[in-house]
PDB file of N, CA and C in Angstrom:
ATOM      1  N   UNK A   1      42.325  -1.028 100.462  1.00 52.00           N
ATOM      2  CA  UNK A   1      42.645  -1.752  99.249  1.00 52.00           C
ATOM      3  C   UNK A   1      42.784  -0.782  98.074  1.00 52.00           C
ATOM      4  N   UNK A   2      43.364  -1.332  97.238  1.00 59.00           N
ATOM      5  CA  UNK A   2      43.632  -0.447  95.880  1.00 59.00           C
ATOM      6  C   UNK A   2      42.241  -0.983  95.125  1.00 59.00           C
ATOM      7  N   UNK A   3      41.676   0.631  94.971  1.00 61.00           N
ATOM      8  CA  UNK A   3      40.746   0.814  94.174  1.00 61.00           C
ATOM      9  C   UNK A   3      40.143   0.342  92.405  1.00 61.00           C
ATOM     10  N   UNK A   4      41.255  -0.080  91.865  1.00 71.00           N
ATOM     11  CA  UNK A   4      40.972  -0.252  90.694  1.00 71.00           C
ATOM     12  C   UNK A   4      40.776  -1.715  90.646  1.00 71.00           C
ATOM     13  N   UNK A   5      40.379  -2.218  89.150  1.00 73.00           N
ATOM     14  CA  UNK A   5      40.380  -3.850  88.556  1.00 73.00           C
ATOM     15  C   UNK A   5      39.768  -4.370  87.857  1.00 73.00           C
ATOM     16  N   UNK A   6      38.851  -5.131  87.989  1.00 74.00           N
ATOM     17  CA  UNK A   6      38.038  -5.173  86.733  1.00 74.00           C
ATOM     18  C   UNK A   6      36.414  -5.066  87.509  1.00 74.00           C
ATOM     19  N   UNK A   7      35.266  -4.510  86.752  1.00 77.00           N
ATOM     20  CA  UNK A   7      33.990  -4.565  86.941  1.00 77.00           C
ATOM     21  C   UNK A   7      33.340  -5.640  86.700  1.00 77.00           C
ATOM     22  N   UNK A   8      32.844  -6.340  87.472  1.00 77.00           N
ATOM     23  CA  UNK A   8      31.962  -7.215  87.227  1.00 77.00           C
ATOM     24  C   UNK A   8      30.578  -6.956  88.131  1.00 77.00           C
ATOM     25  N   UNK A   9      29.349  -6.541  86.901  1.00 83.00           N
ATOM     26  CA  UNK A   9      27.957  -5.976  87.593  1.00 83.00           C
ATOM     27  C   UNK A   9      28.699  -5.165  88.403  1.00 83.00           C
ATOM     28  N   UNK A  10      28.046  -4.705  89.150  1.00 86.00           N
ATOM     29  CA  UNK A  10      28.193  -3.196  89.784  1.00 86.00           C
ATOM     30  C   UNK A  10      29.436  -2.948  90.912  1.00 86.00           C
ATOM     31  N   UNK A  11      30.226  -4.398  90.937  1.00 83.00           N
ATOM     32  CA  UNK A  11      31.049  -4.466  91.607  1.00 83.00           C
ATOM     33  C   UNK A  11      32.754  -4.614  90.984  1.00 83.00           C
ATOM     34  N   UNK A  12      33.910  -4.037  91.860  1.00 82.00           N
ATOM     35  CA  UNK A  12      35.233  -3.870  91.531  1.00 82.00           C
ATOM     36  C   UNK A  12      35.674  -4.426  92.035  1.00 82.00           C
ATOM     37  N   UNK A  13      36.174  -5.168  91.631  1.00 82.00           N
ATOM     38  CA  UNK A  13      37.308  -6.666  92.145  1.00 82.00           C
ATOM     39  C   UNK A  13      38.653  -6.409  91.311  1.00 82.00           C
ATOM     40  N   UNK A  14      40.028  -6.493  92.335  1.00 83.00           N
ATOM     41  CA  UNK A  14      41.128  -6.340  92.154  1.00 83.00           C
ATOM     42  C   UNK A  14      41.974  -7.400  92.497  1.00 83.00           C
ATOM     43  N   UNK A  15      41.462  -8.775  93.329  1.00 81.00           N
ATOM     44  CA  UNK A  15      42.028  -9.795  93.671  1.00 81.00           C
ATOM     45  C   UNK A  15      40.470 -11.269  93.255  1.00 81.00           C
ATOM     46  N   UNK A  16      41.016 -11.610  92.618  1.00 77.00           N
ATOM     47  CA  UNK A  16      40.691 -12.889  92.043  1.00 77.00           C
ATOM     48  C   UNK A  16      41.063 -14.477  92.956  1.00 77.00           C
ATOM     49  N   UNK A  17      39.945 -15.171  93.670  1.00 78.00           N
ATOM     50  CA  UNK A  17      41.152 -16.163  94.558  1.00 78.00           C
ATOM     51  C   UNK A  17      39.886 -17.542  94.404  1.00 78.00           C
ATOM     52  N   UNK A  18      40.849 -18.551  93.861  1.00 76.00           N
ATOM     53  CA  UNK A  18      39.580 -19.604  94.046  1.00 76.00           C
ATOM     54  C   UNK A  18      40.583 -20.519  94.601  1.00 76.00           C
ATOM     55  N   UNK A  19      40.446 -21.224  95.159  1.00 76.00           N
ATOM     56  CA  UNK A  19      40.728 -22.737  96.048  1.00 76.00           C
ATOM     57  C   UNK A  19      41.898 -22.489  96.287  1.00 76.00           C
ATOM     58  N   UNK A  20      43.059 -22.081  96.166  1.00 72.00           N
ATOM     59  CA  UNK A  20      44.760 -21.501  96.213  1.00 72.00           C
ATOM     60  C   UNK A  20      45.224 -20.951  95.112  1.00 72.00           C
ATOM     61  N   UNK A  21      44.647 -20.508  93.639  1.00 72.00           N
ATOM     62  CA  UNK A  21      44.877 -19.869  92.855  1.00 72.00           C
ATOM     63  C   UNK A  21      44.584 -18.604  93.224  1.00 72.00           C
ATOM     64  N   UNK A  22      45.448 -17.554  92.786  1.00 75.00           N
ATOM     65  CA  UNK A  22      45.205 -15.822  93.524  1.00 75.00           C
ATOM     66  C   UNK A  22      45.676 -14.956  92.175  1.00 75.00           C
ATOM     67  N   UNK A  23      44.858 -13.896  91.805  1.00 76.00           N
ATOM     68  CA  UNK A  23      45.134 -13.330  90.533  1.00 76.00           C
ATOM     69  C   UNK A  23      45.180 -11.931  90.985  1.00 76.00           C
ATOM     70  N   UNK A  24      46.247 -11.086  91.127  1.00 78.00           N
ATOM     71  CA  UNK A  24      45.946  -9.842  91.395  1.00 78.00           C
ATOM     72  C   UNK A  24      45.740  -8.549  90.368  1.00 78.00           C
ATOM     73  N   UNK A  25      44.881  -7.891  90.350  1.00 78.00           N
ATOM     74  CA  UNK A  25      44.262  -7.307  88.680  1.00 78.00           C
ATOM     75  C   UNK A  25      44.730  -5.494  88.604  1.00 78.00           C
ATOM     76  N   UNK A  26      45.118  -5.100  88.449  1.00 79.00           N
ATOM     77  CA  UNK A  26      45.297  -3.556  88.905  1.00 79.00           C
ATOM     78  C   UNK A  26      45.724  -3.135  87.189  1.00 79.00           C
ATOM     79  N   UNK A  27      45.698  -1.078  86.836  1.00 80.00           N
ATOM     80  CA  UNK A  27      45.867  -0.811  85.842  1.00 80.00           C
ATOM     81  C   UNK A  27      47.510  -0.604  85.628  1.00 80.00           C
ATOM     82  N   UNK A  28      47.703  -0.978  86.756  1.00 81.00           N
ATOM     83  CA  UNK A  28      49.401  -0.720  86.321  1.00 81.00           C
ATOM     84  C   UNK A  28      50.496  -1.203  87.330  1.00 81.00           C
ATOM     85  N   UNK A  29      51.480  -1.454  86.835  1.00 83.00           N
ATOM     86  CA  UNK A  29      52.343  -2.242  88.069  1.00 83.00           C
ATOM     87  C   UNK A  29      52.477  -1.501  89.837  1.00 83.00           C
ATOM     88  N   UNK A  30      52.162  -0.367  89.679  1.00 85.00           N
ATOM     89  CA  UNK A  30      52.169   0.583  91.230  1.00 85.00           C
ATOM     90  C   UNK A  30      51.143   0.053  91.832  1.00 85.00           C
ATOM     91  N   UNK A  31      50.239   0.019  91.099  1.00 85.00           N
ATOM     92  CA  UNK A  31      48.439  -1.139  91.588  1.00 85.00           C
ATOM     93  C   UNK A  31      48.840  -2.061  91.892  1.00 85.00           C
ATOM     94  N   UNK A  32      49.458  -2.894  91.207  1.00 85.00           N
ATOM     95  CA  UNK A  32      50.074  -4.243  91.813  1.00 85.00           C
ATOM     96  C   UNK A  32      50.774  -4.622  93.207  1.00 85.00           C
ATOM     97  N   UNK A  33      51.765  -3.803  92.608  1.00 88.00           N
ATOM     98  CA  UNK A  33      52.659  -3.750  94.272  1.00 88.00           C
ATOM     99  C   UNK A  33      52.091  -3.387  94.883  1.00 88.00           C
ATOM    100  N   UNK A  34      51.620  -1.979  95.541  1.00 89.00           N
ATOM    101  CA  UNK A  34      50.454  -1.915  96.819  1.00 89.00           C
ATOM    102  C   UNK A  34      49.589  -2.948  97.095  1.00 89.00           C
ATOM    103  N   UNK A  35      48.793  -3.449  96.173  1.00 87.00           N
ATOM    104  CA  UNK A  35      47.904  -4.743  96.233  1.00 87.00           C
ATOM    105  C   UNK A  35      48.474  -5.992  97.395  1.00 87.00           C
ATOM    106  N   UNK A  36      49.589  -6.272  96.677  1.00 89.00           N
ATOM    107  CA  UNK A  36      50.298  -7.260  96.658  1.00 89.00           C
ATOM    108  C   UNK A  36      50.871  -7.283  98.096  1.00 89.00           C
ATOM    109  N   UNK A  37      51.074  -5.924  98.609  1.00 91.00           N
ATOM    110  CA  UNK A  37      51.663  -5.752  99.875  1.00 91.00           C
ATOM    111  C   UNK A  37      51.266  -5.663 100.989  1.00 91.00           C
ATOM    112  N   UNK A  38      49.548  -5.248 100.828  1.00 89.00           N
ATOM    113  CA  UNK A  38      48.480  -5.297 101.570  1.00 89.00           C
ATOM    114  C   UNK A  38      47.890  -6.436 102.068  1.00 89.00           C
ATOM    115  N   UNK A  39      48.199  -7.299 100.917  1.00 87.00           N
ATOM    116  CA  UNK A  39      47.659  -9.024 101.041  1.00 87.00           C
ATOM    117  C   UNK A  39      48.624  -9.674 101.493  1.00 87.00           C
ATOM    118  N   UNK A  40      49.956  -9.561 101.430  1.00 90.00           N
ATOM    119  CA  UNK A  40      50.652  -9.960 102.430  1.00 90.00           C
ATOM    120  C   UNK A  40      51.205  -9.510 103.552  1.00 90.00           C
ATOM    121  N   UNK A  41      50.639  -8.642 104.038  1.00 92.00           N
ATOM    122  CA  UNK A  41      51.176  -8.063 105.286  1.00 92.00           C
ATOM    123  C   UNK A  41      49.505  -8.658 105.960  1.00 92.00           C
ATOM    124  N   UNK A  42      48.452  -9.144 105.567  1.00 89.00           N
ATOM    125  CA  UNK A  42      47.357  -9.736 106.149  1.00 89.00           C
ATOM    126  C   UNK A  42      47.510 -11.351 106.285  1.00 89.00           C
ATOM    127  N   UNK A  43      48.407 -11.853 105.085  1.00 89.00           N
ATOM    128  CA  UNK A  43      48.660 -12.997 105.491  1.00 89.00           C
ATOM    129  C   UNK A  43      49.699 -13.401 106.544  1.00 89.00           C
ATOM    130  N   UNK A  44      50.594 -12.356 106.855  1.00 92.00           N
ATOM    131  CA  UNK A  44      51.506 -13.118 107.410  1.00 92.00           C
ATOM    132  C   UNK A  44      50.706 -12.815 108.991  1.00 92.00           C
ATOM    133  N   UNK A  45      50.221 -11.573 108.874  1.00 96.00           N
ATOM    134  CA  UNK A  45      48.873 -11.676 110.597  1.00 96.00           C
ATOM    135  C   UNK A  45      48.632 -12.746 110.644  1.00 96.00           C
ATOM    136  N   UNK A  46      47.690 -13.838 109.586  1.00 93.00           N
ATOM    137  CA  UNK A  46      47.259 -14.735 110.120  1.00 93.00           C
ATOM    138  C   UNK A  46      47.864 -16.035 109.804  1.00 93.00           C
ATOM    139  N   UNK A  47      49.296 -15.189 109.665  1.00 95.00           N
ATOM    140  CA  UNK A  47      50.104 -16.595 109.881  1.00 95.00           C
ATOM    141  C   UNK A  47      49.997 -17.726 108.259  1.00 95.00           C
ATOM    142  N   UNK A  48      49.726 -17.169 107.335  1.00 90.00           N
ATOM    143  CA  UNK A  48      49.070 -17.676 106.212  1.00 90.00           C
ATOM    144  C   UNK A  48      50.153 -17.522 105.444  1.00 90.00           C
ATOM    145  N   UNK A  49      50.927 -18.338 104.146  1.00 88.00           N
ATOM    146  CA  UNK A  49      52.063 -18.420 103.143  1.00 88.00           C
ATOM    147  C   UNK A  49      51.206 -18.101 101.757  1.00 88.00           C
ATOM    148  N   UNK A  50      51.868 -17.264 101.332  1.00 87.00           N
ATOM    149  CA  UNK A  50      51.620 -16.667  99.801  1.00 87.00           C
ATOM    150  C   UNK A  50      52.459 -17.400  99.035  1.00 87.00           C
ATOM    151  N   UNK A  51      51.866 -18.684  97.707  1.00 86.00           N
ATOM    152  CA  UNK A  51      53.067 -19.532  97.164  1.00 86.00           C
ATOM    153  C   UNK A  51      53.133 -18.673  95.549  1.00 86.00           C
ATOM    154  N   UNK A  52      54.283 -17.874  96.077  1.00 83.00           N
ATOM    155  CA  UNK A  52      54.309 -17.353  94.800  1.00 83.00           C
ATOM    156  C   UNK A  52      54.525 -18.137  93.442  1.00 83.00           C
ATOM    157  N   UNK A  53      54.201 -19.732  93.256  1.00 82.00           N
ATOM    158  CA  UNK A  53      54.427 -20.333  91.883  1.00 82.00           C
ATOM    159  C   UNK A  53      52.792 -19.941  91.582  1.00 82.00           C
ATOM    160  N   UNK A  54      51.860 -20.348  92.530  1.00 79.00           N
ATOM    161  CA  UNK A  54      50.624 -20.226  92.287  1.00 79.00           C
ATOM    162  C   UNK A  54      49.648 -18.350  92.241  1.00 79.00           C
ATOM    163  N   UNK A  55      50.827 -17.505  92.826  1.00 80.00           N
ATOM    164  CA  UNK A  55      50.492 -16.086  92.511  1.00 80.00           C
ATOM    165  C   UNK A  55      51.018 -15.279  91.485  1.00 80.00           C
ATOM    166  N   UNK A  56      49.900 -15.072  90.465  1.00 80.00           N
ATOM    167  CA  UNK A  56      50.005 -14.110  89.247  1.00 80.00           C
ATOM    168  C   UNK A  56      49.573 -12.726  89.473  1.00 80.00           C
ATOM    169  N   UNK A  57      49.855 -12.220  88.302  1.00 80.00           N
ATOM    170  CA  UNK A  57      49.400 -10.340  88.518  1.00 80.00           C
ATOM    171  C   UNK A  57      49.017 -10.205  86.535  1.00 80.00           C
ATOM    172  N   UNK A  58      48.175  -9.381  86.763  1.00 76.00           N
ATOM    173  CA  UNK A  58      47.073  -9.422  85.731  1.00 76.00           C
ATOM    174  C   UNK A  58      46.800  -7.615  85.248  1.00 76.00           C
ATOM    175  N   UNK A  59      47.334  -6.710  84.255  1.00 77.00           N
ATOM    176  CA  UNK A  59      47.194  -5.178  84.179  1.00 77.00           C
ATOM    177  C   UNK A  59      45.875  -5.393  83.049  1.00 77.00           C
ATOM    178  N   UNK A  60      45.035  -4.941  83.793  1.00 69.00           N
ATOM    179  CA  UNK A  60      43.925  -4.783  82.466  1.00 69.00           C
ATOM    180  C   UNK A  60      43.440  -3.662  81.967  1.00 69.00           C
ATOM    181  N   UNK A  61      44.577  -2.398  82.136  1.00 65.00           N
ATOM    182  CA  UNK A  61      43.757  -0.924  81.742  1.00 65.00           C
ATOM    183  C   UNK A  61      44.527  -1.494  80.105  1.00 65.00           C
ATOM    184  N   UNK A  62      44.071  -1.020  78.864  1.00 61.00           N
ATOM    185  CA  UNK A  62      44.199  -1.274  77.713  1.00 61.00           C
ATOM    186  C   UNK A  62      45.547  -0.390  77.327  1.00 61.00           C
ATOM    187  N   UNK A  63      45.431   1.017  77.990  1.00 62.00           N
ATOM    188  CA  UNK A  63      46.593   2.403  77.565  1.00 62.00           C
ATOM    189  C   UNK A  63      47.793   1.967  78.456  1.00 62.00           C
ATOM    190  N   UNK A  64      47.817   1.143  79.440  1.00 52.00           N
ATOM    191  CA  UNK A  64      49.032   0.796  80.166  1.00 52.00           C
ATOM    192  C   UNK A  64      49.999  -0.414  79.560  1.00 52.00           C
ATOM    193  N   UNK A  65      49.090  -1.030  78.619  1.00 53.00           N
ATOM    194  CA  UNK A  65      50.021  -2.328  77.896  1.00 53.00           C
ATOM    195  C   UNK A  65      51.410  -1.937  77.513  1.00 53.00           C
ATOM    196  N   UNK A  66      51.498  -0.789  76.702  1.00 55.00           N
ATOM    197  CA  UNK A  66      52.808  -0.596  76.331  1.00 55.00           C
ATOM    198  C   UNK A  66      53.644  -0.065  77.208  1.00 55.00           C
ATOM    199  N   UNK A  67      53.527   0.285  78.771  1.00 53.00           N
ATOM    200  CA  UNK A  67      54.348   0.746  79.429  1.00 53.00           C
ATOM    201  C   UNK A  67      54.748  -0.881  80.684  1.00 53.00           C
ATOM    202  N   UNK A  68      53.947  -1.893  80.213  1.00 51.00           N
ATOM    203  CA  UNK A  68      54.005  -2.357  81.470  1.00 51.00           C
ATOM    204  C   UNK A  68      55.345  -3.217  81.381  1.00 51.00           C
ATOM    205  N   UNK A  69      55.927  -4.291  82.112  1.00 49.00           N
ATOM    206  CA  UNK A  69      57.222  -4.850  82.335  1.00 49.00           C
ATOM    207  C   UNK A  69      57.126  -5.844  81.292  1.00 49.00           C
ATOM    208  N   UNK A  70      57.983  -5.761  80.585  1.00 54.00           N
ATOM    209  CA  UNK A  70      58.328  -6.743  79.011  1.00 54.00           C
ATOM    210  C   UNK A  70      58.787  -8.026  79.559  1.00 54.00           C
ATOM    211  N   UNK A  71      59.135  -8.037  80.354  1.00 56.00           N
ATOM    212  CA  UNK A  71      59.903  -9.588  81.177  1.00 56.00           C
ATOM    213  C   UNK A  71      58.793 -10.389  81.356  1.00 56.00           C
ATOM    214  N   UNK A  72      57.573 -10.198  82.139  1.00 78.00           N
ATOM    215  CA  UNK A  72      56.597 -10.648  82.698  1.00 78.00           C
ATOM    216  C   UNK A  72      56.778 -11.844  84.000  1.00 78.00           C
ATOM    217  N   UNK A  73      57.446 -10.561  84.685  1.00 83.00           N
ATOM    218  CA  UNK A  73      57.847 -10.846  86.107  1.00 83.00           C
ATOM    219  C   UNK A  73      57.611  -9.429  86.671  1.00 83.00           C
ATOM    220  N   UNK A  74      57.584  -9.875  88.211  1.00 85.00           N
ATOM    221  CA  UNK A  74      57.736  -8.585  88.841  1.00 85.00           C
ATOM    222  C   UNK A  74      58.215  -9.153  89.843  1.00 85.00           C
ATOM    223  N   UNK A  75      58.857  -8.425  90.459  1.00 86.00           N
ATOM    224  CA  UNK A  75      59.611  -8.661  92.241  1.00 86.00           C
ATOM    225  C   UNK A  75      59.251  -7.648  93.051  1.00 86.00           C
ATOM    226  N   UNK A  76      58.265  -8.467  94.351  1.00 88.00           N
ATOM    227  CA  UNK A  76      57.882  -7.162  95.179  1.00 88.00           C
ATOM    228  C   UNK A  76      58.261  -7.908  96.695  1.00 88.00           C
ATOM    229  N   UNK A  77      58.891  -7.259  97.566  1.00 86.00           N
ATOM    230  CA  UNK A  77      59.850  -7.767  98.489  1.00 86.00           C
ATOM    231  C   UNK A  77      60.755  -8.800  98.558  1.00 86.00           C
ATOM    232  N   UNK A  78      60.177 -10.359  98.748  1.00 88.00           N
ATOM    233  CA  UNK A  78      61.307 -11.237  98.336  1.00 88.00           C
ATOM    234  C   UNK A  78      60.218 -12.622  97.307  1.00 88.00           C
ATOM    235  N   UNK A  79      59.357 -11.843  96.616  1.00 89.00           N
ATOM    236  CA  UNK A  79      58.622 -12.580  95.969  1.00 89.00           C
ATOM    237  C   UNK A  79      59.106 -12.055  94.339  1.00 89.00           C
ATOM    238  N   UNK A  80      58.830 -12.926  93.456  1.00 89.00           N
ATOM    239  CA  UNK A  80      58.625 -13.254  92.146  1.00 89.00           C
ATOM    240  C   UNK A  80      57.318 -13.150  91.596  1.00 89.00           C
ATOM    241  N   UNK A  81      56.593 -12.628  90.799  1.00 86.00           N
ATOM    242  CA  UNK A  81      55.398 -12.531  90.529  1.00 86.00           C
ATOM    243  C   UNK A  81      55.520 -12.670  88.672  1.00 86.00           C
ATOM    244  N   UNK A  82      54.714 -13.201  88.480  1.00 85.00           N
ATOM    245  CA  UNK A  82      54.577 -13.937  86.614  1.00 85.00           C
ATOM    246  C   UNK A  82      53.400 -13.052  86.591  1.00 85.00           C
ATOM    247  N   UNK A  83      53.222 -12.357  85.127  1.00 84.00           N
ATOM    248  CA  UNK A  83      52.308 -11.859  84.888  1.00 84.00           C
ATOM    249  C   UNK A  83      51.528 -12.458  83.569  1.00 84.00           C
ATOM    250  N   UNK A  84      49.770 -12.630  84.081  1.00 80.00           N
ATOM    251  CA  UNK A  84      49.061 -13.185  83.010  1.00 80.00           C
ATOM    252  C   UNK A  84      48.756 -12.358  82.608  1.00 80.00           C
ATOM    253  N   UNK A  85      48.649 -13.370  81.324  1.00 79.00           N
ATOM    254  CA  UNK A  85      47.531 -12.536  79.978  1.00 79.00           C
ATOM    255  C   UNK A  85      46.198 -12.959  79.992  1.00 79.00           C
ATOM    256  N   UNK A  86      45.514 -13.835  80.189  1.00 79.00           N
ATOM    257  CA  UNK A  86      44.154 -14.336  80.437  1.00 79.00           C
ATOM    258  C   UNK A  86      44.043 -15.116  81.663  1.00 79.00           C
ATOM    259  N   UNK A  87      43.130 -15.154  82.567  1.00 74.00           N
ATOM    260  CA  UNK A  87      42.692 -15.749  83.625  1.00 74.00           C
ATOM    261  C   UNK A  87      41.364 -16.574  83.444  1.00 74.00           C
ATOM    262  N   UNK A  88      41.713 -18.085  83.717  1.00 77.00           N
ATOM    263  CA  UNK A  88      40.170 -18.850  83.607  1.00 77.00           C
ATOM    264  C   UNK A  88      39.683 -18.720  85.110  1.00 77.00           C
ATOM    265  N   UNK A  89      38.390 -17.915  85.491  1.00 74.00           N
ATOM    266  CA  UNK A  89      38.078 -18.011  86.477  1.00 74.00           C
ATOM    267  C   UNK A  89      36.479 -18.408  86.674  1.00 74.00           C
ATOM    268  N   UNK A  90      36.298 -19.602  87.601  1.00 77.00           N
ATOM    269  CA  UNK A  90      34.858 -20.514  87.554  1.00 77.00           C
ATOM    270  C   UNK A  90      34.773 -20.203  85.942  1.00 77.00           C
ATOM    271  N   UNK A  91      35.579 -20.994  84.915  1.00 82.00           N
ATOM    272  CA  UNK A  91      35.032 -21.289  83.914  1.00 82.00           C
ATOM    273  C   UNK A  91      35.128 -20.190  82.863  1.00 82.00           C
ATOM    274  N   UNK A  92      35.322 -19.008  83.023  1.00 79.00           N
ATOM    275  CA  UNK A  92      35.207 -17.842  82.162  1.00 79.00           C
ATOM    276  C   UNK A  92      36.802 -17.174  82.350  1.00 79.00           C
ATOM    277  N   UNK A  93      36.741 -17.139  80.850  1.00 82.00           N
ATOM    278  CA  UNK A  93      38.219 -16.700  81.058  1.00 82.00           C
ATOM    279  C   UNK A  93      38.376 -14.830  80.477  1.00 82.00           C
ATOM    280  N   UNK A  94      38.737 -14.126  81.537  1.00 74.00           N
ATOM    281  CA  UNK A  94      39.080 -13.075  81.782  1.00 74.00           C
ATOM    282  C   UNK A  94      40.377 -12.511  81.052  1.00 74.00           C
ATOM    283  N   UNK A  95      40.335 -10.996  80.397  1.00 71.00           N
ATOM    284  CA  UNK A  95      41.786 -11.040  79.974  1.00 71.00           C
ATOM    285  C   UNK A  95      41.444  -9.355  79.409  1.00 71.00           C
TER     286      UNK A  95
END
């Protein structure tokens, strides 16, 4: 897995997933795509669909904002990816 994302307590989390919502968190769009490609090359093993309306991508290093994609899309194989600015997750919203 790609190493980076956000800290929470002593732990690094780079994929965010509650009930079919999936948030993928990395410092820069290259984080993303690897991420992104790893998790679906595991879903399609188990036979599992990634609905990209319900999959976002999330850059939270602060120095990467101004380089990242102004569109707030990304396309990584034959997916579409929307990029958030804040994530409510169990209640706390992340950003």
């Amino acid at each position: 897995m790609v190493p980076s994302g956000i800290k929470i307590g002593k732990e690094k989390l780079n994929v965010l997933a509650y009930a079919d919502d999936t948030v993928l968190i990395g410092k820069n769009e290259t984080e993303i795509r690897q991420l992104f490609v790893e998790i679906e090359n595991i879903a399609r093993k188990l036979r599992l669909h990634i609905n990209q309306g319900k999959t976002k991508y999330m850059i939270v290093e602060w120095k990467n904002r101004s380089k990242q994609n102004k569109v707030g899309q990304l396309t990584i194989k034959n997916y579409t990816l929307k990029r958030a600015e804040n994530f409510k997750y169990l209640g706390v919203i992340l950003n």
